């Protein structure tokens, strides 16, 4: 089974995705700007003692989740991890709900039950993450198996880091998905370090080559190029829906901050960080769009205003009612059989763009996402 390298953009400025409109390309940039801005503001709130627990971000990795998420359809399922905030944005989670989530407020996606990144809005086709990595590969594989059994033309996708490839869960998911030719896309965010362990201390072969051992295609993509990520994911989804099985997409990127807020990443050579800083995914997309007349300064100002308003709204929102703490633990009402497609999670109907259900779920307007 061949392993492929996706073609890079010439000079880092030429559009590489043939299936994106200008509106799509602007939306990719906006999603990345929102992700970075939300995480920067949330980091400030964390240092002020307003965000409980620890704090994780995906600074420098915005293109990996933005590009991949945009390539998926509303009926598909995404298993989103802690450095993939742009995927939530693409799917329609508003900045105000994200800030409320970080702050542990009732308006957060988990209703204040989690003040961190273990969330997913099921109404938008997103599954909340499990802390043990890469367990979401198994979840995505299971959903893909259900889609295949039921004859549903849908696909599952999940992200995971390079450190995850050293765990048994990675191999279990890859093996079963390959054997069953399941409609699932695995996105490996190779950000150069598993906490403090560099790549050459993790594996003896390029991890994308492992796809061949399980009988399916592996591709390596510039993970700092949102449009390249979109194109690679779009192609992987098409193969999956055509019955060709999974794809492993290795997104080459760099974790520009520490593993979490407490990590000063002194173990990373400064030269390496500076080299990757030149490949910033947001600056790359801005350069492309400037070349076709998009007003980047106006877009940035709009994003800043949206983030400011969202943070203020979340800070003013109430804490959860303690009496609701036991809610949502068990299913309320009649049991739903899982074997015939009647369960809510399998019968997901995407909200109509711009409609009442979409607004309730925090979906982006139809004119934003084509």
mmCIF file of C-alpha atoms in Angstrom:
data_model
loop_
_atom_site.group_PDB
_atom_site.id
_atom_site.type_symbol
_atom_site.label_atom_id
_atom_site.label_comp_id
_atom_site.label_asym_id
_atom_site.label_seq_id
_atom_site.Cartn_x
_atom_site.Cartn_y
_atom_site.Cartn_z
ATOM 1 C CA UNK A 1 0.000 0.000 0.000
ATOM 2 C CA UNK A 2 1.519 3.278 -1.105
ATOM 3 C CA UNK A 3 2.297 6.192 1.144
ATOM 4 C CA UNK A 4 1.983 9.622 -0.421
ATOM 5 C CA UNK A 5 3.273 13.118 0.202
ATOM 6 C CA UNK A 6 0.754 15.824 -0.591
ATOM 7 C CA UNK A 7 2.034 18.571 -2.874
ATOM 8 C CA UNK A 8 2.944 21.736 -0.934
ATOM 9 C CA UNK A 9 1.808 25.185 -1.932
ATOM 10 C CA UNK A 10 4.329 26.959 -4.127
ATOM 11 C CA UNK A 11 6.118 29.496 -1.997
ATOM 12 C CA UNK A 12 3.552 28.928 0.708
ATOM 13 C CA UNK A 13 1.165 31.424 -0.883
ATOM 14 C CA UNK A 14 -0.658 29.664 -3.729
ATOM 15 C CA UNK A 15 -4.027 28.075 -2.995
ATOM 16 C CA UNK A 16 -3.697 24.295 -3.105
ATOM 17 C CA UNK A 17 -7.338 23.317 -2.607
ATOM 18 C CA UNK A 18 -9.353 23.152 -5.826
ATOM 19 C CA UNK A 19 -12.646 22.637 -4.007
ATOM 20 C CA UNK A 20 -12.709 25.808 -1.891
ATOM 21 C CA UNK A 21 -14.579 28.999 -2.694
ATOM 22 C CA UNK A 22 -13.206 32.367 -1.598
ATOM 23 C CA UNK A 23 -15.861 32.366 1.127
ATOM 24 C CA UNK A 24 -14.561 29.008 2.351
ATOM 25 C CA UNK A 25 -10.994 30.265 2.409
ATOM 26 C CA UNK A 26 -11.954 33.353 4.404
ATOM 27 C CA UNK A 27 -13.912 31.145 6.815
ATOM 28 C CA UNK A 28 -10.814 28.990 7.330
ATOM 29 C CA UNK A 29 -8.820 32.074 8.296
ATOM 30 C CA UNK A 30 -11.567 33.390 10.546
ATOM 31 C CA UNK A 31 -11.821 30.043 12.349
ATOM 32 C CA UNK A 32 -8.057 29.994 12.933
ATOM 33 C CA UNK A 33 -8.057 33.593 14.172
ATOM 34 C CA UNK A 34 -10.927 32.800 16.512
ATOM 35 C CA UNK A 35 -9.157 29.733 17.862
ATOM 36 C CA UNK A 36 -5.955 31.628 18.568
ATOM 37 C CA UNK A 37 -7.740 34.621 20.034
ATOM 38 C CA UNK A 38 -10.016 32.540 22.255
ATOM 39 C CA UNK A 39 -7.101 30.511 23.583
ATOM 40 C CA UNK A 40 -4.972 33.594 24.221
ATOM 41 C CA UNK A 41 -7.798 35.232 26.168
ATOM 42 C CA UNK A 42 -8.569 31.991 28.013
ATOM 43 C CA UNK A 43 -4.892 31.719 28.990
ATOM 44 C CA UNK A 44 -5.108 35.194 30.523
ATOM 45 C CA UNK A 45 -8.241 34.177 32.417
ATOM 46 C CA UNK A 46 -6.459 31.032 33.588
ATOM 47 C CA UNK A 47 -3.564 33.069 34.981
ATOM 48 C CA UNK A 48 -6.105 35.259 36.763
ATOM 49 C CA UNK A 49 -7.443 32.165 38.489
ATOM 50 C CA UNK A 50 -10.760 32.192 36.636
ATOM 51 C CA UNK A 51 -10.266 28.974 34.649
ATOM 52 C CA UNK A 52 -10.197 25.819 36.817
ATOM 53 C CA UNK A 53 -7.735 22.980 36.385
ATOM 54 C CA UNK A 54 -4.919 23.212 33.870
ATOM 55 C CA UNK A 55 -4.938 24.857 30.459
ATOM 56 C CA UNK A 56 -4.057 23.423 27.051
ATOM 57 C CA UNK A 57 -3.889 25.177 23.711
ATOM 58 C CA UNK A 58 -3.063 24.522 20.083
ATOM 59 C CA UNK A 59 -1.073 27.652 19.231
ATOM 60 C CA UNK A 60 0.532 27.096 15.828
ATOM 61 C CA UNK A 61 -1.614 24.051 15.043
ATOM 62 C CA UNK A 62 -4.799 25.879 14.049
ATOM 63 C CA UNK A 63 -4.715 24.758 10.415
ATOM 64 C CA UNK A 64 -4.818 21.049 11.274
ATOM 65 C CA UNK A 65 -8.268 21.142 12.836
ATOM 66 C CA UNK A 66 -9.733 23.968 10.741
ATOM 67 C CA UNK A 67 -8.883 22.434 7.374
ATOM 68 C CA UNK A 68 -9.878 18.891 8.289
ATOM 69 C CA UNK A 69 -13.164 19.884 9.943
ATOM 70 C CA UNK A 70 -14.275 21.998 6.991
ATOM 71 C CA UNK A 71 -13.847 19.012 4.665
ATOM 72 C CA UNK A 72 -16.368 16.928 6.609
ATOM 73 C CA UNK A 73 -20.141 16.956 6.066
ATOM 74 C CA UNK A 74 -22.742 17.820 8.743
ATOM 75 C CA UNK A 75 -23.816 14.173 8.989
ATOM 76 C CA UNK A 76 -20.246 13.036 9.719
ATOM 77 C CA UNK A 77 -18.910 12.616 13.253
ATOM 78 C CA UNK A 78 -15.834 14.341 14.686
ATOM 79 C CA UNK A 79 -13.896 13.180 17.751
ATOM 80 C CA UNK A 80 -12.123 16.400 18.713
ATOM 81 C CA UNK A 81 -9.098 16.659 20.989
ATOM 82 C CA UNK A 82 -7.588 19.349 23.208
ATOM 83 C CA UNK A 83 -5.569 21.166 20.527
ATOM 84 C CA UNK A 84 -8.349 21.237 17.936
ATOM 85 C CA UNK A 85 -10.553 24.143 19.002
ATOM 86 C CA UNK A 86 -10.982 25.296 15.396
ATOM 87 C CA UNK A 87 -12.965 22.128 14.673
ATOM 88 C CA UNK A 88 -15.565 23.151 17.267
ATOM 89 C CA UNK A 89 -15.699 26.599 15.656
ATOM 90 C CA UNK A 90 -16.148 25.159 12.169
ATOM 91 C CA UNK A 91 -18.988 22.959 13.435
ATOM 92 C CA UNK A 92 -20.767 25.927 14.993
ATOM 93 C CA UNK A 93 -19.857 26.236 18.689
ATOM 94 C CA UNK A 94 -19.863 29.957 19.445
ATOM 95 C CA UNK A 95 -16.987 31.772 21.190
ATOM 96 C CA UNK A 96 -19.300 32.680 24.082
ATOM 97 C CA UNK A 97 -20.095 29.012 24.738
ATOM 98 C CA UNK A 98 -16.387 28.177 24.577
ATOM 99 C CA UNK A 99 -15.476 30.823 27.137
ATOM 100 C CA UNK A 100 -18.347 29.621 29.328
ATOM 101 C CA UNK A 101 -16.936 26.108 29.001
ATOM 102 C CA UNK A 102 -13.460 27.197 30.120
ATOM 103 C CA UNK A 103 -14.962 29.141 33.024
ATOM 104 C CA UNK A 104 -17.135 26.238 34.166
ATOM 105 C CA UNK A 105 -20.344 28.217 33.642
ATOM 106 C CA UNK A 106 -23.820 26.835 33.060
ATOM 107 C CA UNK A 107 -23.802 28.143 29.488
ATOM 108 C CA UNK A 108 -20.799 25.986 28.583
ATOM 109 C CA UNK A 109 -21.168 22.945 26.368
ATOM 110 C CA UNK A 110 -20.999 20.635 29.406
ATOM 111 C CA UNK A 111 -23.206 22.873 31.530
ATOM 112 C CA UNK A 112 -20.385 23.585 33.963
ATOM 113 C CA UNK A 113 -19.523 19.942 34.602
ATOM 114 C CA UNK A 114 -16.095 20.419 33.072
ATOM 115 C CA UNK A 115 -13.991 23.572 33.007
ATOM 116 C CA UNK A 116 -11.651 22.301 30.352
ATOM 117 C CA UNK A 117 -11.541 20.745 26.899
ATOM 118 C CA UNK A 118 -13.466 17.493 27.419
ATOM 119 C CA UNK A 119 -16.510 18.630 25.508
ATOM 120 C CA UNK A 120 -18.393 18.001 22.299
ATOM 121 C CA UNK A 121 -21.788 19.251 21.143
ATOM 122 C CA UNK A 122 -23.612 16.134 19.967
ATOM 123 C CA UNK A 123 -26.174 18.283 18.168
ATOM 124 C CA UNK A 124 -23.348 19.445 15.925
ATOM 125 C CA UNK A 125 -21.908 15.975 15.402
ATOM 126 C CA UNK A 126 -19.006 16.385 17.842
ATOM 127 C CA UNK A 127 -18.036 13.800 20.452
ATOM 128 C CA UNK A 128 -16.469 14.921 23.729
ATOM 129 C CA UNK A 129 -12.894 13.766 24.193
ATOM 130 C CA UNK A 130 -11.592 11.105 26.550
ATOM 131 C CA UNK A 131 -8.415 12.112 28.408
ATOM 132 C CA UNK A 132 -6.625 8.841 27.690
ATOM 133 C CA UNK A 133 -5.011 9.281 24.280
ATOM 134 C CA UNK A 134 -5.718 8.026 21.667
ATOM 135 C CA UNK A 135 -8.950 6.428 22.904
ATOM 136 C CA UNK A 136 -10.933 8.633 20.539
ATOM 137 C CA UNK A 137 -9.483 6.596 17.672
ATOM 138 C CA UNK A 138 -11.421 3.634 19.047
ATOM 139 C CA UNK A 139 -14.568 5.726 19.416
ATOM 140 C CA UNK A 140 -14.305 6.976 15.825
ATOM 141 C CA UNK A 141 -13.642 3.445 14.592
ATOM 142 C CA UNK A 142 -16.705 2.190 16.451
ATOM 143 C CA UNK A 143 -18.913 4.867 14.953
ATOM 144 C CA UNK A 144 -17.555 4.130 11.487
ATOM 145 C CA UNK A 145 -18.360 0.449 11.990
ATOM 146 C CA UNK A 146 -21.932 1.377 12.941
ATOM 147 C CA UNK A 147 -22.246 3.527 9.824
ATOM 148 C CA UNK A 148 -21.090 0.637 7.653
ATOM 149 C CA UNK A 149 -23.381 -1.918 9.309
ATOM 150 C CA UNK A 150 -26.381 0.349 8.844
ATOM 151 C CA UNK A 151 -25.517 1.255 5.290
ATOM 152 C CA UNK A 152 -25.282 4.951 6.161
ATOM 153 C CA UNK A 153 -23.192 7.108 3.858
ATOM 154 C CA UNK A 154 -21.315 8.859 6.641
ATOM 155 C CA UNK A 155 -17.752 9.122 7.877
ATOM 156 C CA UNK A 156 -15.972 9.543 11.219
ATOM 157 C CA UNK A 157 -12.789 11.524 11.844
ATOM 158 C CA UNK A 158 -10.503 11.964 14.809
ATOM 159 C CA UNK A 159 -7.263 13.735 15.630
ATOM 160 C CA UNK A 160 -4.407 12.478 17.834
ATOM 161 C CA UNK A 161 -0.766 13.315 18.516
ATOM 162 C CA UNK A 162 2.513 11.652 17.573
ATOM 163 C CA UNK A 163 2.878 10.319 21.112
ATOM 164 C CA UNK A 164 -0.363 8.400 20.659
ATOM 165 C CA UNK A 165 1.212 6.204 17.991
ATOM 166 C CA UNK A 166 3.216 4.433 20.705
ATOM 167 C CA UNK A 167 0.099 3.199 22.488
ATOM 168 C CA UNK A 168 -1.809 -0.001 21.878
ATOM 169 C CA UNK A 169 -5.081 1.842 21.246
ATOM 170 C CA UNK A 170 -3.560 3.338 18.087
ATOM 171 C CA UNK A 171 -2.736 -0.074 16.664
ATOM 172 C CA UNK A 172 -6.050 -1.626 17.700
ATOM 173 C CA UNK A 173 -8.019 1.095 15.929
ATOM 174 C CA UNK A 174 -5.797 1.052 12.842
ATOM 175 C CA UNK A 175 -5.964 -2.738 12.558
ATOM 176 C CA UNK A 176 -9.735 -3.063 12.929
ATOM 177 C CA UNK A 177 -10.442 -0.113 10.633
ATOM 178 C CA UNK A 178 -8.151 -1.603 8.001
ATOM 179 C CA UNK A 179 -9.557 -5.123 8.240
ATOM 180 C CA UNK A 180 -13.150 -3.891 8.007
ATOM 181 C CA UNK A 181 -12.419 -1.084 5.501
ATOM 182 C CA UNK A 182 -14.290 1.350 7.700
ATOM 183 C CA UNK A 183 -15.220 4.914 6.674
ATOM 184 C CA UNK A 184 -12.906 6.690 9.103
ATOM 185 C CA UNK A 185 -10.178 9.316 8.745
ATOM 186 C CA UNK A 186 -7.290 9.343 11.234
ATOM 187 C CA UNK A 187 -5.468 12.690 11.524
ATOM 188 C CA UNK A 188 -2.063 12.426 13.193
ATOM 189 C CA UNK A 189 -0.972 15.837 14.486
ATOM 190 C CA UNK A 190 2.775 15.381 14.404
ATOM 191 C CA UNK A 191 3.779 18.395 16.495
ATOM 192 C CA UNK A 192 7.335 17.139 17.074
ATOM 193 C CA UNK A 193 7.010 16.330 20.798
ATOM 194 C CA UNK A 194 5.061 13.931 22.998
ATOM 195 C CA UNK A 195 5.150 16.173 26.048
ATOM 196 C CA UNK A 196 8.973 16.485 26.230
ATOM 197 C CA UNK A 197 9.925 13.453 24.110
ATOM 198 C CA UNK A 198 11.203 14.309 20.602
ATOM 199 C CA UNK A 199 10.315 12.238 17.563
ATOM 200 C CA UNK A 200 13.608 10.320 17.351
ATOM 201 C CA UNK A 201 13.006 8.976 20.858
ATOM 202 C CA UNK A 202 9.465 7.835 20.030
ATOM 203 C CA UNK A 203 9.693 5.656 16.932
ATOM 204 C CA UNK A 204 12.206 4.169 14.517
ATOM 205 C CA UNK A 205 10.103 4.713 11.381
ATOM 206 C CA UNK A 206 8.003 7.541 10.050
ATOM 207 C CA UNK A 207 4.613 6.919 11.714
ATOM 208 C CA UNK A 208 2.704 7.467 8.469
ATOM 209 C CA UNK A 209 4.352 4.303 7.118
ATOM 210 C CA UNK A 210 2.368 2.311 9.665
ATOM 211 C CA UNK A 211 -0.760 2.742 7.556
ATOM 212 C CA UNK A 212 0.687 0.342 4.986
ATOM 213 C CA UNK A 213 1.042 -2.350 7.643
ATOM 214 C CA UNK A 214 -2.705 -2.178 8.209
ATOM 215 C CA UNK A 215 -3.616 -2.157 4.543
ATOM 216 C CA UNK A 216 -4.602 1.406 3.817
ATOM 217 C CA UNK A 217 -3.242 4.699 2.537
ATOM 218 C CA UNK A 218 -1.104 7.099 4.568
ATOM 219 C CA UNK A 219 -0.410 10.659 3.413
ATOM 220 C CA UNK A 220 1.839 13.364 4.824
ATOM 221 C CA UNK A 221 0.563 16.932 4.606
ATOM 222 C CA UNK A 222 1.900 20.339 5.609
ATOM 223 C CA UNK A 223 -0.146 20.727 8.777
ATOM 224 C CA UNK A 224 0.444 24.485 8.812
ATOM 225 C CA UNK A 225 -1.450 24.842 5.527
ATOM 226 C CA UNK A 226 -5.207 24.901 6.157
ATOM 227 C CA UNK A 227 -6.074 24.485 2.492
ATOM 228 C CA UNK A 228 -3.761 21.498 2.099
ATOM 229 C CA UNK A 229 -5.388 19.947 5.162
ATOM 230 C CA UNK A 230 -8.814 20.507 3.645
ATOM 231 C CA UNK A 231 -7.858 18.903 0.355
ATOM 232 C CA UNK A 232 -6.213 15.853 1.938
ATOM 233 C CA UNK A 233 -9.192 15.300 4.232
ATOM 234 C CA UNK A 234 -11.712 15.791 1.439
ATOM 235 C CA UNK A 235 -9.933 13.129 -0.617
ATOM 236 C CA UNK A 236 -9.738 10.767 2.374
ATOM 237 C CA UNK A 237 -13.449 11.181 3.041
ATOM 238 C CA UNK A 238 -14.273 10.464 -0.600
ATOM 239 C CA UNK A 239 -12.227 7.261 -0.505
ATOM 240 C CA UNK A 240 -13.922 6.193 2.721
ATOM 241 C CA UNK A 241 -17.413 6.746 1.320
ATOM 242 C CA UNK A 242 -16.471 4.820 -1.828
ATOM 243 C CA UNK A 243 -15.698 1.776 0.301
ATOM 244 C CA UNK A 244 -11.911 2.077 0.097
ATOM 245 C CA UNK A 245 -11.475 2.185 3.869
ATOM 246 C CA UNK A 246 -9.546 4.492 6.175
ATOM 247 C CA UNK A 247 -6.774 6.991 5.551
ATOM 248 C CA UNK A 248 -4.016 8.067 7.926
ATOM 249 C CA UNK A 249 -3.198 11.750 7.407
ATOM 250 C CA UNK A 250 0.042 12.862 9.041
ATOM 251 C CA UNK A 251 -0.107 16.623 9.552
ATOM 252 C CA UNK A 252 3.408 17.983 10.031
ATOM 253 C CA UNK A 253 3.208 20.887 12.468
ATOM 254 C CA UNK A 254 4.784 22.232 15.652
ATOM 255 C CA UNK A 255 3.519 22.668 19.198
ATOM 256 C CA UNK A 256 4.587 26.274 19.749
ATOM 257 C CA UNK A 257 3.707 26.356 23.447
ATOM 258 C CA UNK A 258 4.373 23.897 26.243
ATOM 259 C CA UNK A 259 2.343 20.742 26.729
ATOM 260 C CA UNK A 260 0.115 22.787 29.049
ATOM 261 C CA UNK A 261 0.247 26.131 30.834
ATOM 262 C CA UNK A 262 2.583 24.752 33.496
ATOM 263 C CA UNK A 263 5.203 23.609 30.943
ATOM 264 C CA UNK A 264 7.952 26.101 30.027
ATOM 265 C CA UNK A 265 9.207 23.815 27.185
ATOM 266 C CA UNK A 266 12.875 24.501 27.987
ATOM 267 C CA UNK A 267 13.630 21.129 26.397
ATOM 268 C CA UNK A 268 12.797 22.526 22.930
ATOM 269 C CA UNK A 269 15.711 24.213 21.101
ATOM 270 C CA UNK A 270 14.964 27.885 20.479
ATOM 271 C CA UNK A 271 16.183 27.507 16.898
ATOM 272 C CA UNK A 272 13.506 24.922 16.232
ATOM 273 C CA UNK A 273 10.765 27.175 17.549
ATOM 274 C CA UNK A 274 11.987 30.137 15.498
ATOM 275 C CA UNK A 275 12.160 28.046 12.331
ATOM 276 C CA UNK A 276 8.564 26.913 12.751
ATOM 277 C CA UNK A 277 7.453 30.444 13.616
ATOM 278 C CA UNK A 278 8.252 31.380 10.016
ATOM 279 C CA UNK A 279 5.622 28.853 8.918
ATOM 280 C CA UNK A 280 2.776 30.267 10.983
ATOM 281 C CA UNK A 281 -0.513 28.894 9.552
ATOM 282 C CA UNK A 282 -2.464 32.097 10.085
ATOM 283 C CA UNK A 283 0.121 34.294 8.391
ATOM 284 C CA UNK A 284 0.221 31.887 5.457
ATOM 285 C CA UNK A 285 -3.537 32.056 4.932
ATOM 286 C CA UNK A 286 -3.528 35.824 5.354
ATOM 287 C CA UNK A 287 -0.875 36.125 2.646
ATOM 288 C CA UNK A 288 -2.994 34.093 0.255
ATOM 289 C CA UNK A 289 -6.118 36.114 0.876
ATOM 290 C CA UNK A 290 -4.373 39.475 0.676
ATOM 291 C CA UNK A 291 -3.266 38.487 -2.815
ATOM 292 C CA UNK A 292 -6.926 38.268 -3.887
ATOM 293 C CA UNK A 293 -8.020 41.501 -2.224
ATOM 294 C CA UNK A 294 -9.376 40.384 1.147
ATOM 295 C CA UNK A 295 -9.166 43.101 3.820
ATOM 296 C CA UNK A 296 -7.245 41.218 6.514
ATOM 297 C CA UNK A 297 -7.153 44.129 8.960
ATOM 298 C CA UNK A 298 -10.941 44.428 8.861
ATOM 299 C CA UNK A 299 -11.284 40.684 9.408
ATOM 300 C CA UNK A 300 -8.908 40.755 12.370
ATOM 301 C CA UNK A 301 -10.796 43.686 13.917
ATOM 302 C CA UNK A 302 -14.073 41.811 13.523
ATOM 303 C CA UNK A 303 -12.625 38.727 15.226
ATOM 304 C CA UNK A 304 -11.211 40.787 18.119
ATOM 305 C CA UNK A 305 -14.591 42.420 18.670
ATOM 306 C CA UNK A 306 -16.341 39.045 18.621
ATOM 307 C CA UNK A 307 -13.891 37.615 21.162
ATOM 308 C CA UNK A 308 -14.191 40.641 23.463
ATOM 309 C CA UNK A 309 -17.982 40.427 23.448
ATOM 310 C CA UNK A 310 -17.942 36.654 23.949
ATOM 311 C CA UNK A 311 -15.577 36.834 26.920
ATOM 312 C CA UNK A 312 -17.676 39.533 28.589
ATOM 313 C CA UNK A 313 -20.846 37.504 28.034
ATOM 314 C CA UNK A 314 -19.306 34.370 29.525
ATOM 315 C CA UNK A 315 -17.857 36.181 32.539
ATOM 316 C CA UNK A 316 -21.284 37.639 33.286
ATOM 317 C CA UNK A 317 -23.059 34.297 32.896
ATOM 318 C CA UNK A 318 -24.145 32.255 35.953
ATOM 319 C CA UNK A 319 -22.412 29.309 37.529
ATOM 320 C CA UNK A 320 -24.252 25.979 37.281
ATOM 321 C CA UNK A 321 -26.993 25.154 39.761
ATOM 322 C CA UNK A 322 -25.550 22.558 42.187
ATOM 323 C CA UNK A 323 -28.896 20.754 42.236
ATOM 324 C CA UNK A 324 -28.339 19.727 38.595
ATOM 325 C CA UNK A 325 -25.057 17.920 39.337
ATOM 326 C CA UNK A 326 -26.619 14.463 39.120
ATOM 327 C CA UNK A 327 -28.408 15.151 35.846
ATOM 328 C CA UNK A 328 -27.116 13.665 32.637
ATOM 329 C CA UNK A 329 -25.529 10.662 34.332
ATOM 330 C CA UNK A 330 -28.141 8.162 33.181
ATOM 331 C CA UNK A 331 -30.483 8.221 30.218
ATOM 332 C CA UNK A 332 -33.851 9.719 31.073
ATOM 333 C CA UNK A 333 -36.958 8.090 29.622
ATOM 334 C CA UNK A 334 -37.341 4.915 27.608
ATOM 335 C CA UNK A 335 -34.258 2.993 26.546
ATOM 336 C CA UNK A 336 -33.303 3.415 22.899
ATOM 337 C CA UNK A 337 -32.177 0.302 20.996
ATOM 338 C CA UNK A 338 -28.804 0.782 19.332
ATOM 339 C CA UNK A 339 -29.102 -1.906 16.685
ATOM 340 C CA UNK A 340 -31.645 -0.386 14.342
ATOM 341 C CA UNK A 341 -30.575 3.217 13.934
ATOM 342 C CA UNK A 342 -33.110 4.653 16.381
ATOM 343 C CA UNK A 343 -30.624 5.956 18.929
ATOM 344 C CA UNK A 344 -30.254 9.727 18.967
ATOM 345 C CA UNK A 345 -26.540 9.655 18.244
ATOM 346 C CA UNK A 346 -27.017 7.568 15.099
ATOM 347 C CA UNK A 347 -30.063 9.392 13.812
ATOM 348 C CA UNK A 348 -28.460 12.848 13.915
ATOM 349 C CA UNK A 349 -30.188 15.342 11.673
ATOM 350 C CA UNK A 350 -28.092 18.404 10.941
ATOM 351 C CA UNK A 351 -29.884 21.661 11.841
ATOM 352 C CA UNK A 352 -31.089 23.692 8.898
ATOM 353 C CA UNK A 353 -28.541 26.457 8.164
ATOM 354 C CA UNK A 354 -29.643 29.662 9.826
ATOM 355 C CA UNK A 355 -32.744 28.023 11.311
ATOM 356 C CA UNK A 356 -34.037 27.965 14.877
ATOM 357 C CA UNK A 357 -32.374 24.631 15.677
ATOM 358 C CA UNK A 358 -29.087 25.869 14.265
ATOM 359 C CA UNK A 359 -29.239 29.026 16.351
ATOM 360 C CA UNK A 360 -29.981 27.021 19.481
ATOM 361 C CA UNK A 361 -27.025 24.749 18.797
ATOM 362 C CA UNK A 362 -24.758 27.716 18.123
ATOM 363 C CA UNK A 363 -24.347 26.923 14.414
ATOM 364 C CA UNK A 364 -22.724 29.464 12.130
ATOM 365 C CA UNK A 365 -24.969 31.191 9.574
ATOM 366 C CA UNK A 366 -25.353 29.520 6.199
ATOM 367 C CA UNK A 367 -23.683 32.448 4.478
ATOM 368 C CA UNK A 368 -20.504 31.763 6.448
ATOM 369 C CA UNK A 369 -20.140 28.054 5.735
ATOM 370 C CA UNK A 370 -20.965 26.863 2.253
#
